[in-house]
């Protein structure tokens, strides 16, 4: 476990590797965005791309939306560019009231919309299995998202799917993946929050393959034969979280009164289960959403690395008990059992116990010179 010399991100986070100078892919991607990419040229190229899909069917594009800041801006941008989108949401298991208002606002920007609800009995069984075995509360949600959205494009004969940012560029990935303008199945396996698995990998006597068809991706050759393109909008338009949040706020997106996750009040506002997903990063990677936020602040020049370290010295985050209770109730397990399962997924390659039998990250202490309880 090593830490980037420019930001504070450790190599325990998936996708994070360091170059010979100790700089992570997220920082390298940020440098490329700020110094090497001609965004005016990219915007002009986007217009040419959209022209090839405009007027080809009932809808010009399909936009996956949650009602969050990114999807709000995706929809608004496509409408401003004269596209006719169909929006689709994979309904999260515990949508918040604020999340519903933001989704309603997005729809009222002027789009047709599908709110897809997965079979809750099957989803509960599948999610409980994946959480127990891999400690990932969002694995099942992402499997159904990738599958259903791509299948919807096929069924409606929509040739263009407009996603938000390329997370390999924004958060850290190798140079090849940082330069991808379109999403392929290799990208999904690496960055799709499915632990590199497909739905078929989960089939057994309790989850028959016949029950998992909704979670199964169509063959990639079907997309190629149908001429469907998965476009990253953030590869054509500069994508910075706070900037996108402010733009979305200008067209009706609501922020929380206080941060739900990490540094900003516009993150994690739509679904309680996503809060639990980010909480589990603590056990597996030794980070929380706050680390992601601070790293981006450093990369965008809003904060120095020393500023971020001092912020961590002065800040502790609350354990999201309310959201954990909601998640546990959905899985029909107790909160005590939730924490027992979470503990099983503690990454013993990075965690150790001190003389008082308290867990700590020795590499964090070595790198930054202190340790404290970050989650209370």
XYZ file of C-alpha atoms in Angstrom, residues 67-370:
304
model
C -31.493 12.237 -10.696
C -28.026 13.156 -9.416
C -25.914 16.077 -10.551
C -24.251 14.208 -13.415
C -27.388 12.791 -14.974
C -29.191 16.124 -14.594
C -26.442 17.779 -16.612
C -26.352 14.966 -19.164
C -30.051 15.444 -19.881
C -29.879 19.233 -19.951
C -26.858 19.180 -22.266
C -28.462 16.794 -24.747
C -31.662 18.843 -24.800
C -29.678 22.036 -25.392
C -27.983 20.333 -28.316
C -31.288 19.503 -29.960
C -31.262 15.799 -29.171
C -34.400 13.840 -28.299
C -33.407 11.578 -25.385
C -35.091 8.719 -23.638
C -34.028 8.692 -19.981
C -33.922 5.489 -17.940
C -33.444 4.914 -14.217
C -32.681 1.644 -12.486
C -34.685 2.373 -9.361
C -32.475 2.089 -6.296
C -33.763 0.032 -3.400
C -34.158 3.024 -1.071
C -34.534 6.238 -3.026
C -34.443 9.269 -0.752
C -37.115 12.010 -0.851
C -34.450 14.413 -2.140
C -33.481 11.859 -4.760
C -37.105 11.646 -5.919
C -37.414 15.433 -6.169
C -34.228 15.622 -8.198
C -35.409 12.850 -10.500
C -38.745 14.624 -10.977
C -36.879 17.829 -11.779
C -34.749 16.009 -14.350
C -37.803 14.515 -16.071
C -39.488 17.923 -16.098
C -36.584 19.318 -18.088
C -38.462 17.655 -20.928
C -37.797 13.945 -21.478
C -39.618 10.635 -21.703
C -38.504 8.439 -18.828
C -38.496 4.786 -17.765
C -38.230 3.941 -14.045
C -37.155 0.292 -14.022
C -37.817 -1.645 -10.817
C -36.111 -5.006 -10.451
C -37.871 -7.963 -8.804
C -37.272 -7.154 -5.093
C -37.385 -10.781 -3.904
C -34.716 -11.844 -6.363
C -32.714 -8.664 -5.864
C -32.741 -9.124 -2.090
C -31.453 -12.691 -2.394
C -28.778 -11.739 -4.921
C -27.628 -8.678 -2.990
C -27.389 -10.576 0.270
C -25.190 -13.199 -1.410
C -22.897 -10.653 -3.063
C -22.580 -8.608 0.135
C -21.709 -11.676 2.191
C -19.186 -12.992 -0.339
C -17.604 -9.795 -1.637
C -18.642 -7.036 0.770
C -20.001 -4.970 -2.116
C -23.455 -3.433 -1.488
C -23.610 -2.039 -5.053
C -22.441 -5.019 -7.096
C -25.939 -6.251 -7.933
C -27.202 -2.738 -8.634
C -24.409 -2.221 -11.147
C -24.966 -5.563 -12.855
C -28.634 -4.726 -13.425
C -27.735 -1.188 -14.518
C -25.244 -2.194 -17.224
C -27.463 -4.988 -18.478
C -30.834 -3.260 -18.499
C -29.644 0.008 -19.991
C -27.817 -1.671 -22.861
C -30.755 -4.028 -23.490
C -33.125 -1.039 -23.520
C -31.068 0.579 -26.275
C -31.329 -2.637 -28.279
C -35.085 -2.986 -27.719
C -35.860 0.633 -28.632
C -33.338 0.590 -31.498
C -31.473 3.555 -29.991
C -27.983 3.827 -31.424
C -26.342 6.097 -28.827
C -26.094 5.747 -25.035
C -24.787 8.883 -23.305
C -22.931 8.177 -20.051
C -21.318 10.832 -17.832
C -17.606 10.752 -17.059
C -15.000 8.141 -17.877
C -14.062 7.214 -14.309
C -10.659 5.952 -15.490
C -9.848 9.554 -16.432
C -11.521 11.184 -13.430
C -10.489 8.860 -10.604
C -7.586 6.782 -11.880
C -6.905 4.223 -14.571
C -4.191 3.302 -17.011
C -3.481 5.559 -19.966
C -5.299 3.342 -22.466
C -8.495 3.436 -20.412
C -8.151 7.161 -19.663
C -8.245 7.786 -23.403
C -11.398 5.780 -24.117
C -14.176 7.885 -25.629
C -16.605 4.975 -25.639
C -17.361 2.246 -23.120
C -16.709 -1.392 -23.951
C -17.165 -4.564 -21.925
C -13.516 -4.608 -20.906
C -14.051 -1.178 -19.315
C -17.181 -2.419 -17.511
C -15.305 -5.369 -16.010
C -12.515 -3.068 -14.787
C -14.456 -0.016 -13.623
C -18.072 -1.164 -13.447
C -18.120 -1.881 -9.659
C -18.890 -5.575 -10.202
C -15.630 -6.970 -8.764
C -14.829 -8.176 -12.270
C -17.794 -10.585 -12.259
C -20.710 -11.157 -14.606
C -24.175 -12.298 -13.574
C -23.401 -15.781 -14.877
C -20.616 -16.110 -12.312
C -23.182 -15.975 -9.498
C -25.465 -18.759 -10.690
C -25.956 -21.674 -8.274
C -28.796 -23.663 -6.746
C -30.037 -20.599 -4.819
C -29.699 -18.278 -7.843
C -30.553 -20.316 -10.950
C -29.189 -18.926 -14.199
C -32.759 -18.624 -15.493
C -33.495 -16.106 -12.693
C -30.500 -13.937 -13.583
C -31.378 -13.022 -17.166
C -32.204 -9.406 -16.233
C -28.670 -9.026 -14.846
C -26.936 -10.558 -17.863
C -25.266 -8.391 -20.485
C -26.163 -9.068 -24.104
C -23.283 -10.286 -26.219
C -20.976 -7.450 -27.190
C -21.314 -8.558 -30.792
C -25.029 -7.686 -30.607
C -24.118 -4.080 -29.818
C -21.630 -3.991 -32.660
C -24.114 -5.513 -35.096
C -26.775 -3.004 -34.005
C -24.343 -0.081 -34.309
C -24.807 1.018 -30.676
C -22.200 3.374 -29.242
C -21.636 3.975 -25.504
C -20.309 7.542 -25.339
C -18.604 9.200 -22.359
C -19.828 12.814 -22.355
C -16.973 13.724 -20.016
C -14.472 12.911 -22.755
C -15.873 15.778 -24.848
C -16.861 18.277 -22.155
C -14.671 18.968 -19.122
C -16.201 17.122 -16.168
C -15.454 18.448 -12.684
C -17.804 17.427 -9.828
C -18.389 20.809 -8.177
C -18.699 22.600 -11.506
C -21.250 20.039 -12.748
C -23.146 20.293 -9.442
C -23.398 24.070 -9.712
C -24.532 23.880 -13.328
C -27.155 21.277 -12.401
C -28.265 23.428 -9.471
C -28.922 26.247 -11.945
C -31.544 24.038 -13.653
C -33.259 22.841 -10.470
C -31.030 20.144 -8.949
C -31.174 20.320 -5.125
C -28.220 19.821 -2.799
C -28.516 18.384 0.713
C -28.358 20.816 3.629
C -25.170 19.122 4.877
C -22.800 16.626 3.259
C -24.196 13.101 3.264
C -20.859 11.709 2.099
C -17.425 13.227 2.228
C -16.810 16.876 1.520
C -19.743 18.081 -0.562
C -23.536 18.299 -0.039
C -24.284 17.236 -3.625
C -22.857 13.690 -3.291
C -24.826 10.590 -2.292
C -28.153 12.392 -1.981
C -30.315 10.011 -4.023
C -30.030 6.555 -2.414
C -29.139 5.333 1.084
C -27.523 2.150 -0.238
C -24.836 4.094 -2.106
C -23.798 5.616 1.202
C -23.261 2.078 2.522
C -21.263 1.226 -0.599
C -18.822 4.054 0.123
C -18.664 3.114 3.819
C -17.424 -0.368 2.894
C -14.408 1.192 1.166
C -13.010 1.809 4.651
C -12.682 -1.904 5.360
C -11.500 -2.890 1.880
C -9.318 0.032 0.775
C -8.659 2.171 3.866
C -10.428 5.206 2.362
C -13.845 6.827 2.411
C -15.560 9.110 -0.096
C -13.745 11.964 1.652
C -10.445 10.686 0.220
C -11.906 10.843 -3.309
C -13.162 14.382 -2.690
C -9.895 15.639 -1.247
C -7.885 14.062 -4.059
C -9.996 15.891 -6.644
C -9.643 19.164 -4.719
C -5.854 18.736 -4.882
C -5.889 17.847 -8.566
C -7.986 20.894 -9.409
C -5.658 23.207 -7.481
C -8.238 24.113 -4.837
C -6.196 22.536 -2.046
C -2.612 21.412 -1.494
C -1.651 17.943 -0.320
C -0.658 19.434 3.043
C -4.081 21.134 3.258
C -5.760 17.783 2.707
C -3.608 16.050 5.317
C -4.395 18.783 7.852
C -8.090 18.436 6.998
C -7.887 14.725 7.794
C -6.130 15.520 11.083
C -9.004 17.762 12.122
C -11.929 15.769 10.758
C -13.738 12.591 11.710
C -16.735 11.276 9.809
C -19.865 9.734 11.351
C -20.553 6.075 10.675
C -23.756 6.166 8.547
C -25.904 4.202 10.984
C -29.246 5.297 9.491
C -28.255 4.113 6.029
C -26.744 0.887 7.410
C -30.029 0.179 9.222
C -31.975 0.711 5.994
C -29.638 -1.581 4.076
C -29.731 -4.248 6.802
C -33.528 -4.168 6.913
C -33.636 -4.696 3.149
C -31.380 -7.743 3.437
C -33.334 -8.966 6.467
C -30.248 -9.067 8.658
C -29.485 -7.287 11.933
C -27.129 -4.328 12.150
C -24.829 -6.495 14.289
C -24.684 -9.055 11.488
C -23.966 -6.283 8.983
C -20.866 -5.285 10.934
C -19.795 -8.921 11.320
C -19.978 -9.333 7.541
C -18.184 -6.031 7.009
C -15.419 -7.151 9.362
C -14.890 -10.307 7.310
C -13.991 -8.073 4.373
C -11.410 -6.030 6.205
C -8.313 -6.054 4.024
C -5.623 -7.619 6.215
C -2.975 -6.678 3.660
C -3.344 -3.064 4.768
C -4.875 -3.191 8.277
C -3.132 -4.190 11.526
C -3.993 -4.028 15.222
C -2.050 -1.829 17.620
C -1.010 -2.774 21.156
C -4.527 -1.954 22.389
C -6.074 -4.224 19.758
C -7.457 -1.303 17.759
C -7.302 -1.416 13.972
C -5.085 1.057 12.157
C -3.351 1.556 8.812
C 0.405 1.333 9.407
C 1.227 2.703 5.945
C -0.976 5.733 6.541
C 0.813 6.412 9.809
C 4.186 5.953 8.119
C 3.277 8.239 5.201
C 1.550 11.049 7.074
C 3.003 10.779 10.588
C -0.232 10.365 12.549
